[in-house]
Amino acid sequence: MKFFNTYTRSEEEFHPISGNEVKMYTCGPTVYNYAHIGNFRAYIFEDILRRTLKYCGYDVVQVMNLTDVDDKTIRDSRAAGIALDIYTKKYKDSFFQDLETLRIEKAEHYPEATRHVPGMIEIIKVLLEKGYAYIGEDKSIYYSVAKFADYGKLARIDMENQRAGVRVKTDEYGKDAVADFALWKAWDENDGDVVWDSPWGRGRPGWHIECSAMSMKYLGKTFDIHTGGIDNMFPHHEDEIAQSEAANGCRFVNYWLHCEYLIVNGQKMSKSLGNFFTLRDLIAKGYSAREIRWVLLGTHYRNKLNFTLDACVQAKNMLQKFSDFFVRLHSVRNSSAAGDSAGEMVAKAKTAFTSALASDLNISEALAAVFALEHEANKLMETGKMGASGAEAVLGQFKDFDRIFAVFDVDSADTGSVPAEITALLEERTSAKKNKNYARSDEIRKQLQSMGWVIEDTPAGPRVKQAK
Ligand code: AMP
Ligand code: ZN
């Protein structure tokens, strides 16, 4: 497998540290509000990555943190007059519901920052001892980026030039240089009752240290993959590297993968710009989670994804087309039709699909393999050459594709699950038509319709499907 490693800005062959096991850390949500679909673009990318690793035979241990203490969670919980834990619980719960709705596979661990403060304090102690951190005039603890020679390497920021002229009045910032960042924030009145004891007095952790502490606890000092949206690269990920590598004296992460933005009218979707949709907004507009998932996964993760409602409409049509295709395949599969076994085209599709995904999650090529198989299978069916075993093989391959996509629901199109009463009516209509009793056949069609089923005439004969 190959991935584009942001750290080296090049595609690299992927080798996990420990045999078949992949340890992966994903920066999770700040739980002060509902996540928007820009956030979910990042989580869907990580889901596709995780599913692809498993598809290619790896075992994955994934950690996604929940940032349940920071400036925003404190600000909004105080404004609402609700205790921080209770305030964030609502958004944690809705986040997990949204993950499930979008069929995002669960990570192995979802550590919460508020439950890991002692681990953060331990790292800060080491950084102070080693001279990478200092106590600021405001009694907060800062990381001195000038002490870490590799600072700026991930984001490719030239710190030599950055540093010139950035000295600021210490009374304004409480720190020596603007690029320095807080590891520990001394309590002030804006924090209310959100406070922990530390060897340096009461306060709370900075945001970046959360991820260093939680990744180390669950994945060790060095692990395989770290992911996030591109806006996390600087300063968040740069700071994670500086903290972890300075404290532990070893490499933090082997492969950094970042996804590009979901944009609306050329601008990043974000809460601050107010140009966002939550998953709930889109579902209320009548789009299904499958359709939204299809839109979010269809663009390569390193390209910007331009979100439009029109794309959701197209997704609806496309998935309907696939459903109809599966219905036809099921009916051939359930018949005793002799014909093509489809073995070769299925094998070709699987190979193309796998190698596309293994090549830095090349989604366009993976989709091309999917559409090619659909096209060829349709051709066989239209010409009456598809056999029952061929249809079975094609259906099996679409189920296999769905291990990554999770949108097709191949088996729900199986009319084997049509109730006996409906099948009986359909058969009665077929014989009525054969006997030229069109009044009766029309009547049955209407009756089926009123029961929520529509008749479709296919090359393999008439069949019913549930009305949408
Ligand atoms: P936040 O809750 O702001 O920390 O963001 C959670 C995740 O969503 C991070 O990985 C961000 O990089 C990512 N993210 C935020 N906005 C977008 C966007 N418009 N497109 C893609 N990813 C985003
Ligand atoms: Zn993080």
Tab-separated table of N, CA and C and ligand atoms in Angstrom, residues 25-28 65 67 207-208 210-212 226-227 232 236-237 240, ligand 2:
chain	number	residue	atom	x	y	z
A	25	TYR	N	-4.153	7.334	14.963
A	25	TYR	CA	-4.760	8.364	15.815
A	25	TYR	C	-5.435	9.423	14.948
A	26	THR	N	-6.625	9.790	15.360
A	26	THR	CA	-7.452	10.710	14.602
A	26	THR	C	-7.897	11.835	15.523
A	27	CYS	N	-7.622	13.073	15.138
A	27	CYS	CA	-8.105	14.180	15.976
A	27	CYS	C	-9.626	14.247	15.860
A	28	GLY	N	-10.267	14.193	16.996
A	28	GLY	CA	-11.727	14.131	17.013
A	28	GLY	C	-12.364	15.496	17.200
A	65	ASN	N	-9.911	11.132	19.769
A	65	ASN	CA	-10.159	11.838	21.030
A	65	ASN	C	-11.404	12.716	20.940
A	67	THR	N	-12.446	16.351	22.347
A	67	THR	CA	-11.983	17.546	23.049
A	67	THR	C	-13.161	18.118	23.820
A	207	TRP	N	-4.875	22.797	24.416
A	207	TRP	CA	-5.504	21.840	23.490
A	207	TRP	C	-4.507	20.809	22.956
A	208	HIS	N	-3.333	21.276	22.525
A	208	HIS	CA	-2.408	20.379	21.821
A	208	HIS	C	-1.930	19.212	22.686
A	210	GLU	N	-3.433	17.569	24.810
A	210	GLU	CA	-4.442	16.507	24.926
A	210	GLU	C	-4.089	15.346	24.000
A	211	CYS	N	-3.785	15.694	22.748
A	211	CYS	CA	-3.554	14.628	21.758
A	211	CYS	C	-2.235	13.908	22.003
A	212	SER	N	-1.211	14.635	22.474
A	212	SER	CA	0.056	13.952	22.790
A	212	SER	C	-0.163	12.932	23.904
A	226	HIS	N	-1.196	9.148	11.754
A	226	HIS	CA	-1.932	10.230	12.426
A	226	HIS	C	-2.685	10.983	11.338
A	227	THR	N	-3.980	11.207	11.572
A	227	THR	CA	-4.788	11.866	10.542
A	227	THR	C	-5.497	13.096	11.099
A	232	ASN	N	-5.685	21.148	10.726
A	232	ASN	CA	-5.050	20.668	11.957
A	232	ASN	C	-3.526	20.620	11.841
A	236	HIS	N	-1.663	22.735	15.275
A	236	HIS	CA	-1.975	21.618	16.176
A	236	HIS	C	-1.009	20.431	16.035
A	237	HIS	N	-0.863	19.918	14.830
A	237	HIS	CA	-0.024	18.723	14.680
A	237	HIS	C	1.464	19.037	14.849
A	240	GLU	N	1.910	18.965	18.473
A	240	GLU	CA	1.898	17.590	19.003
A	240	GLU	C	3.271	16.944	18.809
B	2	ZN	ZN	-5.284	16.386	17.839
